[in-house]
């Protein structure tokens, strides 16, 4: 009875990889050869080139299949933009034609969706970190999202919501500034908002109102800081 050998990852890689590593079933089976000849063959296999080692481990030689596997690994549990995946393929020296074929295919089936990525990013980073429009635009640009797609994603963030979030951020930080003089409180609170992407006008207005509610003298705080 012929014994079937199961190769790790064969099903995931696709049917063309289910038959085993390069060499196929026609090559020498386990135990073929003995003595000095077998030892020489063993040493030859163990000292092969890195590419032959990767082939023996089951990594496909076809650049399209390599690109596909790389993208699937990177997308596991973490959405990524097309540019992020393209950069990863370029770093791994995948040919441009193979990379383009795989990336376009992934877009066609919805595995890459920069618009959905941008929508989720705005929702998560604004409500989770309190980031304002300016900071969100900066982050999405670094991830290669098209400016038009960024603009559409930011439509979900109304100016009123952005200002309300700024007030919440100041309210949480306000207690830690008590005991400091007014100008130092202003700089600390306004600086926190600026780092999160809030404009100078909004930051000054929100901080001034928060300090005023605590009884601080806010005369002269209408000037830019």
Coordinates of N, CA, C and O in Angstrom, one line a residue, residues 25-203:
X25 N 6.7 12.9 -6.7 CA 6.7 11.5 -6.2 C 7.7 10.6 -7.0 O 7.9 9.5 -6.6
X26 N 8.2 11.0 -8.1 CA 9.1 10.2 -8.9 C 10.5 10.1 -8.3 O 11.3 9.3 -8.7
X27 N 10.8 11.1 -7.4 CA 12.2 11.1 -6.8 C 12.4 10.0 -5.9 O 11.5 9.2 -5.5
X28 N 13.6 9.8 -5.4 CA 14.0 8.7 -4.4 C 13.1 8.9 -3.2 O 13.0 10.0 -2.6
X29 N 12.6 7.8 -2.7 CA 11.8 7.8 -1.5 C 12.6 7.7 -0.2 O 13.8 7.5 -0.3
X30 N 12.0 7.8 0.9 CA 12.7 7.6 2.2 C 13.4 6.3 2.2 O 12.9 5.2 1.9
X31 N 14.6 6.4 2.6 CA 15.4 5.2 2.8 C 16.2 4.7 1.6 O 16.9 3.8 1.6
X32 N 15.9 5.4 0.4 CA 16.6 5.1 -0.8 C 18.1 5.4 -0.7 O 18.5 6.4 -0.2
X33 N 19.0 4.4 -1.0 CA 20.4 4.6 -0.9 C 20.9 4.4 0.5 O 20.1 4.4 1.4
X34 N 22.1 4.1 0.6 CA 22.7 3.8 2.0 C 24.2 4.1 2.0 O 24.8 4.2 0.9
X35 N 24.7 4.0 3.1 CA 26.2 4.1 3.2 C 26.7 5.5 2.9 O 26.1 6.5 3.0
X36 N 27.9 5.5 2.2 CA 28.6 6.7 1.9 C 27.9 7.5 0.9 O 27.8 8.8 1.0
X37 N 27.3 6.9 -0.1 CA 26.5 7.6 -1.1 C 25.4 8.4 -0.5 O 25.1 9.5 -0.8
X38 N 24.6 7.7 0.4 CA 23.5 8.4 1.0 C 24.0 9.5 1.9 O 23.3 10.6 2.0
X39 N 25.1 9.4 2.6 CA 25.7 10.4 3.4 C 26.0 11.6 2.6 O 25.8 12.8 3.0
X40 N 26.6 11.4 1.4 CA 27.0 12.5 0.5 C 25.7 13.3 0.0 O 25.7 14.5 0.0
X41 N 24.7 12.5 -0.3 CA 23.4 13.2 -0.7 C 22.8 14.0 0.4 O 22.3 15.1 0.2
X42 N 22.9 13.4 1.6 CA 22.4 14.1 2.8 C 23.1 15.4 3.0 O 22.5 16.5 3.2
X43 N 24.4 15.4 2.9 CA 25.2 16.6 3.2 C 25.0 17.6 2.0 O 24.9 18.8 2.3
X44 N 24.8 17.1 0.8 CA 24.5 18.0 -0.3 C 23.2 18.8 -0.1 O 23.1 19.9 -0.3
X45 N 22.2 18.0 0.4 CA 20.9 18.7 0.6 C 21.0 19.7 1.7 O 20.4 20.8 1.7
X46 N 21.7 19.4 2.8 CA 21.7 20.3 4.0 C 22.6 21.5 3.7 O 22.4 22.5 4.3
X47 N 23.5 21.5 2.7 CA 24.3 22.6 2.4 C 23.8 23.4 1.2 O 24.6 24.1 0.6
X48 N 22.5 23.2 0.8 CA 22.0 23.8 -0.4 C 21.9 25.3 -0.2 O 22.1 25.9 0.8
X49 N 21.5 26.0 -1.3 CA 21.4 27.4 -1.3 C 20.1 27.8 -0.5 O 19.2 27.0 -0.3
X50 N 20.0 29.1 0.0 CA 18.9 29.5 0.7 C 17.6 29.4 -0.1 O 16.5 29.0 0.4
X51 N 17.7 29.6 -1.5 CA 16.5 29.4 -2.3 C 16.0 28.0 -2.3 O 14.8 27.7 -2.2
X52 N 16.9 27.0 -2.4 CA 16.5 25.6 -2.4 C 16.0 25.2 -1.0 O 15.1 24.4 -0.9
X53 N 16.5 25.8 0.1 CA 16.0 25.5 1.4 C 14.6 26.0 1.5 O 13.7 25.3 2.1
X54 N 14.3 27.2 1.0 CA 12.9 27.7 1.0 C 12.0 26.9 0.2 O 10.8 26.6 0.6
X55 N 12.5 26.4 -0.9 CA 11.6 25.5 -1.7 C 11.3 24.2 -1.0 O 10.2 23.7 -1.0
X56 N 12.3 23.6 -0.3 CA 12.1 22.4 0.5 C 11.1 22.6 1.6 O 10.3 21.7 2.0
X57 N 11.0 23.8 2.2 CA 10.1 24.2 3.2 C 8.7 24.4 2.7 O 7.8 24.7 3.5
X58 N 8.5 24.5 1.4 CA 7.2 24.6 0.9 C 6.9 26.0 0.4 O 5.7 26.3 0.0
X59 N 7.8 27.0 0.4 CA 7.5 28.3 -0.1 C 7.5 28.3 -1.6 O 8.3 27.7 -2.3
X60 N 6.4 28.8 -2.2 CA 6.2 28.7 -3.7 C 7.3 29.6 -4.4 O 7.7 30.6 -3.9
X61 N 7.7 29.1 -5.6 CA 8.7 29.9 -6.4 C 8.0 30.9 -7.3 O 8.6 31.9 -7.7
X62 N 6.7 30.7 -7.6 CA 6.0 31.6 -8.4 C 5.8 32.9 -7.7 O 5.2 33.0 -6.6
X63 N 6.3 34.1 -8.3 CA 6.2 35.3 -7.6 C 4.8 35.8 -7.3 O 4.5 36.4 -6.3
X64 N 3.8 35.4 -8.2 CA 2.4 35.7 -7.9 C 1.9 35.0 -6.7 O 1.3 35.6 -5.8
X65 N 2.3 33.7 -6.5 CA 1.8 33.0 -5.3 C 2.6 33.5 -4.1 O 2.0 33.6 -3.0
X66 N 3.8 33.9 -4.2 CA 4.5 34.5 -3.1 C 3.8 35.8 -2.6 O 3.6 36.0 -1.5
X67 N 3.5 36.6 -3.6 CA 2.8 37.9 -3.3 C 1.5 37.6 -2.6 O 1.1 38.3 -1.6
X68 N 0.8 36.6 -3.1 CA -0.5 36.3 -2.5 C -0.4 35.9 -1.1 O -1.1 36.3 -0.2
X69 N 0.6 35.0 -0.8 CA 0.8 34.5 0.6 C 1.2 35.6 1.5 O 0.8 35.7 2.6
X70 N 2.1 36.5 1.0 CA 2.5 37.6 1.8 C 1.4 38.5 2.2 O 1.2 38.9 3.4
X71 N 0.5 38.8 1.2 CA -0.6 39.7 1.5 C -1.6 39.1 2.5 O -2.1 39.7 3.4
X72 N -1.9 37.8 2.3 CA -2.8 37.1 3.2 C -2.3 37.1 4.6 O -3.1 37.3 5.6
X73 N -1.0 36.9 4.8 CA -0.4 36.9 6.1 C -0.6 38.3 6.8 O -0.9 38.4 7.9
X74 N -0.3 39.3 6.0 CA -0.3 40.7 6.5 C -1.7 41.1 6.8 O -2.0 41.9 7.7
X75 N -2.7 40.6 6.1 CA -4.1 41.0 6.3 C -4.8 40.2 7.4 O -5.9 40.5 7.8
X76 N -4.1 39.2 7.9 CA -4.8 38.4 9.0 C -5.0 39.2 10.2 O -4.0 39.6 10.9
X77 N -6.2 39.5 10.5 CA -6.5 40.3 11.7 C -6.3 41.7 11.7 O -6.7 42.5 12.6
X78 N -5.7 42.3 10.6 CA -5.3 43.7 10.6 C -5.6 44.2 9.1 O -4.8 43.9 8.2
X79 N -6.6 45.0 9.0 CA -6.8 45.7 7.6 C -5.6 46.5 7.3 O -5.0 47.2 8.1
X80 N -5.3 46.6 6.0 CA -4.2 47.4 5.5 C -4.6 48.0 4.2 O -5.4 47.5 3.5
X81 N -3.9 49.2 3.9 CA -4.2 49.8 2.6 C -3.4 49.2 1.5 O -2.5 48.4 1.8
X82 N -3.8 49.5 0.3 CA -3.1 49.0 -0.9 C -1.6 49.4 -0.8 O -0.7 48.6 -1.1
X83 N -1.3 50.7 -0.4 CA 0.1 51.1 -0.4 C 0.9 50.4 0.6 O 2.0 50.0 0.4
X84 N 0.3 50.1 1.8 CA 1.0 49.3 2.8 C 1.4 48.0 2.3 O 2.5 47.5 2.5
X85 N 0.5 47.3 1.6 CA 0.8 46.0 1.1 C 1.8 46.1 -0.1 O 2.7 45.2 -0.2
X86 N 1.7 47.1 -0.9 CA 2.6 47.3 -2.0 C 4.0 47.5 -1.5 O 5.0 47.0 -2.0
X87 N 4.1 48.3 -0.5 CA 5.4 48.6 0.1 C 6.0 47.3 0.7 O 7.3 47.0 0.6
X88 N 5.2 46.4 1.3 CA 5.7 45.2 1.9 C 6.2 44.3 0.8 O 7.2 43.6 0.9
X89 N 5.5 44.2 -0.3 CA 5.9 43.3 -1.5 C 7.2 43.8 -2.1 O 8.0 43.1 -2.5
X90 N 7.3 45.2 -2.2 CA 8.5 45.7 -2.8 C 9.7 45.4 -1.9 O 10.8 45.1 -2.3
X91 N 9.5 45.5 -0.6 CA 10.6 45.2 0.4 C 11.0 43.8 0.3 O 12.2 43.5 0.5
X92 N 10.1 42.9 -0.1 CA 10.5 41.5 -0.2 C 10.9 41.1 -1.7 O 11.0 40.0 -2.0
X93 N 11.1 42.2 -2.5 CA 11.6 42.0 -3.8 C 10.7 41.2 -4.7 O 11.1 40.5 -5.6
X94 N 9.4 41.4 -4.5 CA 8.4 40.8 -5.5 C 8.3 41.6 -6.7 O 8.2 42.8 -6.6
X95 N 8.4 41.0 -7.9 CA 8.4 41.8 -9.2 C 7.1 42.7 -9.2 O 6.0 42.3 -8.8
X96 N 7.2 43.8 -9.8 CA 6.1 44.8 -9.9 C 4.9 44.2 -10.6 O 3.8 44.4 -10.1
X97 N 5.1 43.4 -11.6 CA 4.0 42.8 -12.4 C 3.2 41.9 -11.5 O 1.9 41.9 -11.5
X98 N 3.9 41.0 -10.8 CA 3.3 40.1 -9.9 C 2.5 40.8 -8.8 O 1.4 40.4 -8.4
X99 N 3.2 41.8 -8.2 CA 2.5 42.6 -7.1 C 1.3 43.3 -7.6 O 0.2 43.2 -6.9
X100 N 1.3 43.9 -8.8 CA 0.1 44.6 -9.3 C -1.0 43.6 -9.5 O -2.2 43.9 -9.3
X101 N -0.7 42.4 -10.1 CA -1.7 41.4 -10.3 C -2.4 41.0 -9.1 O -3.7 40.9 -9.0
X102 N -1.7 40.7 -8.0 CA -2.3 40.3 -6.8 C -3.0 41.4 -6.1 O -4.1 41.2 -5.6
X103 N -2.5 42.6 -6.0 CA -3.1 43.7 -5.4 C -4.4 44.1 -6.0 O -5.5 44.3 -5.4
X104 N -4.5 44.0 -7.4 CA -5.7 44.3 -8.1 C -6.7 43.3 -7.9 O -7.9 43.6 -7.7
X105 N -6.3 42.0 -7.8 CA -7.2 40.9 -7.5 C -7.8 41.0 -6.1 O -9.0 40.9 -5.9
X106 N -7.0 41.4 -5.2 CA -7.5 41.6 -3.8 C -8.5 42.7 -3.7 O -9.4 42.7 -2.9
X107 N -8.2 43.8 -4.5 CA -9.2 44.9 -4.5 C -10.5 44.4 -5.1 O -11.6 44.8 -4.6
X108 N -10.5 43.6 -6.2 CA -11.7 43.2 -6.8 C -12.6 42.3 -5.9 O -13.8 42.4 -6.0
X109 N -11.9 41.5 -5.0 CA -12.7 40.7 -4.1 C -13.0 41.3 -2.8 O -13.6 40.7 -1.9
X110 N -12.5 42.5 -2.6 CA -12.8 43.2 -1.3 C -11.8 43.0 -0.2 O -12.1 43.5 0.9
X111 N -10.7 42.3 -0.4 CA -9.8 42.1 0.6 C -9.0 43.4 0.9 O -8.4 43.6 2.0
X112 N -8.9 44.2 -0.1 CA -8.3 45.6 0.0 C -9.4 46.6 -0.3 O -10.0 46.5 -1.3
X113 N -9.6 47.5 0.7 CA -10.7 48.5 0.5 C -10.2 49.7 1.3 O -10.5 49.9 2.5
X114 N -9.6 50.6 0.6 CA -9.0 51.8 1.2 C -10.1 52.7 1.8 O -9.9 53.4 2.8
X115 N -11.3 52.8 1.1 CA -12.4 53.6 1.6 C -12.9 53.1 3.0 O -13.1 53.8 3.9
X116 N -13.1 51.7 3.1 CA -13.6 51.1 4.3 C -12.5 51.3 5.4 O -12.8 51.5 6.6
X117 N -11.2 51.2 5.0 CA -10.1 51.4 5.9 C -10.2 52.8 6.5 O -10.0 53.0 7.7
X118 N -10.3 53.8 5.6 CA -10.3 55.2 6.1 C -11.5 55.4 7.0 O -11.4 56.1 8.0
X119 N -12.7 54.9 6.7 CA -13.9 55.1 7.5 C -13.6 54.5 8.9 O -13.9 55.2 9.9
X120 N -13.1 53.3 9.0 CA -12.9 52.7 10.3 C -11.8 53.4 11.0 O -11.8 53.5 12.3
X121 N -10.8 53.9 10.3 CA -9.7 54.6 11.0 C -10.2 55.9 11.6 O -9.8 56.2 12.8
X122 N -11.0 56.7 10.9 CA -11.5 57.9 11.5 C -12.4 57.6 12.7 O -12.3 58.3 13.7
X123 N -13.2 56.6 12.6 CA -14.1 56.3 13.7 C -13.3 55.9 14.9 O -13.5 56.3 16.1
X124 N -12.3 55.0 14.7 CA -11.6 54.4 15.8 C -10.6 55.5 16.5 O -10.6 55.6 17.7
X125 N -9.9 56.2 15.6 CA -8.9 57.2 16.2 C -9.5 58.4 16.8 O -9.0 59.0 17.6
X126 N -10.7 58.8 16.3 CA -11.4 60.0 16.9 C -12.0 59.6 18.2 O -11.7 60.3 19.2
X127 N -12.8 58.5 18.2 CA -13.4 58.2 19.5 C -12.5 57.5 20.5 O -12.7 57.6 21.7
X128 N -11.5 56.8 20.0 CA -10.6 56.1 20.9 C -9.4 57.0 21.4 O -9.1 56.9 22.6
X129 N -8.9 57.9 20.5 CA -7.8 58.7 20.9 C -8.1 60.2 20.9 O -7.3 61.0 21.3
X130 N -9.3 60.6 20.5 CA -9.7 62.0 20.4 C -9.0 62.8 19.4 O -8.9 64.0 19.5
X131 N -8.5 62.1 18.3 CA -7.8 62.9 17.3 C -8.7 63.7 16.4 O -9.9 63.3 16.1
X132 N -8.3 64.9 16.1 CA -9.1 65.8 15.2 C -8.7 65.6 13.8 O -7.9 64.8 13.4
X133 N -9.5 66.3 12.9 CA -9.3 66.2 11.5 C -7.9 66.2 11.0 O -7.4 65.4 10.2
X134 N -7.2 67.3 11.4 CA -5.8 67.5 10.9 C -4.9 66.3 11.2 O -4.1 65.9 10.4
X135 N -5.0 65.7 12.4 CA -4.2 64.6 12.8 C -4.6 63.3 12.0 O -3.8 62.5 11.6
X136 N -5.9 63.2 11.8 CA -6.4 62.0 11.0 C -6.0 62.1 9.6 O -5.6 61.1 9.0
X137 N -6.0 63.3 9.0 CA -5.6 63.4 7.6 C -4.1 63.0 7.5 O -3.7 62.3 6.6
X138 N -3.3 63.5 8.4 CA -1.9 63.2 8.4 C -1.6 61.7 8.5 O -0.8 61.2 7.8
X139 N -2.3 61.0 9.4 CA -2.1 59.6 9.6 C -2.5 58.8 8.3 O -1.8 57.9 7.9
X140 N -3.7 59.2 7.8 CA -4.1 58.4 6.6 C -3.3 58.7 5.4 O -3.1 57.8 4.5
X141 N -2.7 59.9 5.3 CA -1.8 60.1 4.1 C -0.5 59.3 4.2 O 0.0 58.8 3.2
X142 N 0.0 59.1 5.5 CA 1.2 58.3 5.6 C 0.9 56.8 5.2 O 1.8 56.1 4.9
X143 N -0.4 56.4 5.3 CA -0.7 55.0 4.9 C -1.1 54.9 3.4 O -1.5 53.8 3.0
X144 N -1.0 56.0 2.7 CA -1.2 56.0 1.3 C -2.6 56.1 0.8 O -2.9 55.8 -0.4
X145 N -3.5 56.6 1.7 CA -4.9 56.7 1.3 C -5.1 57.9 0.4 O -4.5 59.0 0.7
X146 N -5.8 57.8 -0.7 CA -6.0 58.9 -1.6 C -6.7 60.1 -0.9 O -7.6 59.9 -0.1
X147 N -6.3 61.3 -1.2 CA -6.9 62.5 -0.6 C -8.4 62.5 -0.7 O -9.1 62.9 0.2
X148 N -9.0 62.2 -1.9 CA -10.4 62.2 -2.1 C -11.1 61.2 -1.2 O -12.2 61.4 -0.6
X149 N -10.5 60.0 -1.0 CA -11.0 59.0 -0.1 C -11.0 59.5 1.4 O -11.9 59.3 2.2
X150 N -9.9 60.2 1.7 CA -9.8 60.8 3.1 C -10.9 61.8 3.3 O -11.6 61.8 4.4
X151 N -11.1 62.7 2.4 CA -12.2 63.7 2.5 C -13.6 63.0 2.7 O -14.4 63.5 3.6
X152 N -13.8 62.0 2.0 CA -15.1 61.3 2.2 C -15.2 60.6 3.6 O -16.3 60.7 4.2
X153 N -14.1 60.1 4.1 CA -14.1 59.5 5.4 C -14.4 60.5 6.5 O -15.0 60.2 7.5
X154 N -13.8 61.7 6.3 CA -14.0 62.7 7.3 C -15.3 63.4 7.3 O -15.6 64.1 8.3
X155 N -16.2 63.1 6.3 CA -17.5 63.6 6.3 C -18.3 63.1 7.5 O -19.3 63.8 7.9
X156 N -17.9 62.0 8.1 CA -18.7 61.4 9.2 C -18.3 62.2 10.5 O -19.1 62.1 11.5
X157 N -17.3 63.0 10.5 CA -16.9 63.8 11.7 C -17.4 65.2 11.5 O -16.7 66.0 10.9
X158 N -18.5 65.5 12.1 CA -19.1 66.9 12.1 C -18.3 67.8 13.0 O -17.7 67.4 14.0
X159 N -18.2 69.1 12.6 CA -17.5 70.1 13.5 C -18.0 70.1 14.9 O -17.2 70.2 15.8
X160 N -19.3 69.9 15.1 CA -19.8 69.9 16.4 C -19.3 68.7 17.2 O -19.0 68.8 18.4
X161 N -19.2 67.6 16.6 CA -18.6 66.4 17.3 C -17.1 66.6 17.6 O -16.7 66.2 18.7
X162 N -16.4 67.2 16.7 CA -15.0 67.5 17.0 C -14.8 68.4 18.2 O -14.0 68.1 19.0
X163 N -15.6 69.4 18.3 CA -15.5 70.3 19.4 C -15.9 69.7 20.7 O -15.3 69.9 21.7
X164 N -17.0 68.8 20.6 CA -17.4 68.1 21.8 C -16.3 67.2 22.3 O -16.1 67.1 23.6
X165 N -15.6 66.6 21.4 CA -14.5 65.7 21.8 C -13.4 66.5 22.5 O -12.8 66.1 23.5
X166 N -13.1 67.7 21.9 CA -12.1 68.6 22.5 C -12.5 68.9 23.9 O -11.6 69.0 24.8
X167 N -13.7 69.2 24.2 CA -14.2 69.6 25.5 C -14.0 68.4 26.5 O -13.6 68.6 27.6
X168 N -14.3 67.2 26.0 CA -14.1 66.0 26.9 C -12.7 65.8 27.2 O -12.3 65.4 28.3
X169 N -11.8 66.0 26.2 CA -10.4 65.9 26.5 C -9.9 66.9 27.5 O -9.1 66.5 28.4
X170 N -10.3 68.1 27.4 CA -9.9 69.1 28.4 C -10.5 68.8 29.7 O -9.8 69.0 30.8
X171 N -11.7 68.4 29.8 CA -12.3 68.0 31.1 C -11.5 66.9 31.8 O -11.4 67.0 33.1
X172 N -11.1 65.9 31.1 CA -10.3 64.9 31.7 C -8.9 65.3 32.2 O -8.4 64.8 33.2
X173 N -8.4 66.3 31.5 CA -7.0 66.8 31.8 C -7.0 67.9 32.8 O -6.0 68.2 33.5
X174 N -8.2 68.5 33.0 CA -8.2 69.8 33.8 C -7.8 69.6 35.2 O -7.1 70.4 35.8
X175 N -8.2 68.5 35.8 CA -7.9 68.3 37.2 C -6.4 68.2 37.5 O -5.9 68.7 38.5
X176 N -5.7 67.6 36.6 CA -4.2 67.5 36.8 C -3.5 68.8 36.7 O -2.3 68.9 37.0
X177 N -4.2 69.8 36.2 CA -3.5 71.1 36.1 C -3.8 72.1 37.2 O -3.3 73.2 37.3
X178 N -4.7 71.6 38.1 CA -5.1 72.5 39.2 C -3.9 72.7 40.1 O -3.1 71.8 40.4
X179 N -3.7 74.0 40.6 CA -2.6 74.3 41.4 C -1.5 75.1 40.6 O -0.6 75.7 41.2
X180 N -1.6 75.0 39.3 CA -0.7 75.7 38.4 C -1.3 77.1 38.1 O -2.5 77.3 38.3
X181 N -0.4 78.0 37.8 CA -0.9 79.3 37.4 C -1.7 79.3 36.1 O -1.5 78.3 35.3
X182 N -2.5 80.3 35.9 CA -3.5 80.2 34.8 C -2.8 80.1 33.4 O -3.2 79.2 32.6
X183 N -1.7 80.8 33.2 CA -1.0 80.7 31.9 C -0.4 79.3 31.6 O -0.4 78.8 30.5
X184 N 0.1 78.8 32.7 CA 0.7 77.4 32.5 C -0.4 76.4 32.2 O -0.2 75.5 31.4
X185 N -1.5 76.5 32.9 CA -2.7 75.6 32.6 C -3.1 75.8 31.2 O -3.4 74.8 30.5
X186 N -3.2 77.0 30.7 CA -3.6 77.3 29.3 C -2.6 76.6 28.4 O -3.1 75.9 27.4
X187 N -1.3 76.8 28.6 CA -0.4 76.2 27.6 C -0.4 74.7 27.7 O -0.3 74.0 26.6
X188 N -0.6 74.1 28.8 CA -0.6 72.6 28.9 C -1.9 72.1 28.3 O -1.8 71.1 27.5
X189 N -3.0 72.7 28.5 CA -4.2 72.1 27.9 C -4.3 72.4 26.4 O -4.7 71.5 25.7
X190 N -4.0 73.6 26.0 CA -4.0 73.9 24.6 C -3.0 73.1 23.8 O -3.2 72.7 22.7
X191 N -1.8 72.9 24.4 CA -0.8 72.1 23.8 C -1.2 70.6 23.6 O -0.9 70.0 22.6
X192 N -2.0 70.1 24.6 CA -2.5 68.7 24.4 C -3.5 68.7 23.3 O -3.4 67.7 22.4
X193 N -4.3 69.7 23.1 CA -5.3 69.7 22.0 C -4.5 69.8 20.6 O -4.9 69.2 19.6
X194 N -3.5 70.7 20.6 CA -2.8 70.9 19.4 C -2.1 69.6 18.9 O -2.0 69.3 17.7
X195 N -1.5 68.8 19.9 CA -0.9 67.6 19.5 C -1.9 66.6 18.9 O -1.5 65.7 18.1
X196 N -3.1 66.7 19.2 CA -4.1 65.8 18.7 C -4.8 66.4 17.4 O -5.8 65.8 16.9
X197 N -4.3 67.5 16.9 CA -4.7 68.0 15.7 C -5.8 69.1 15.7 O -6.3 69.5 14.6
X198 N -6.1 69.6 16.9 CA -7.1 70.7 16.9 C -6.5 72.0 16.6 O -5.4 72.4 17.0
X199 N -7.3 72.8 15.9 CA -6.8 74.1 15.5 C -6.7 75.1 16.7 O -7.3 74.9 17.7
X200 N -5.9 76.1 16.5 CA -5.6 77.1 17.5 C -6.9 77.8 18.0 O -7.1 77.9 19.2
X201 N -7.8 78.2 17.1 CA -9.0 78.9 17.5 C -9.9 78.0 18.4 O -10.4 78.5 19.4
X202 N -10.1 76.8 18.0 CA -11.0 75.9 18.7 C -10.3 75.6 20.1 O -11.0 75.5 21.1
X203 N -9.0 75.3 20.1 CA -8.4 74.9 21.3 C -8.4 76.0 22.3 O -8.7 75.8 23.5

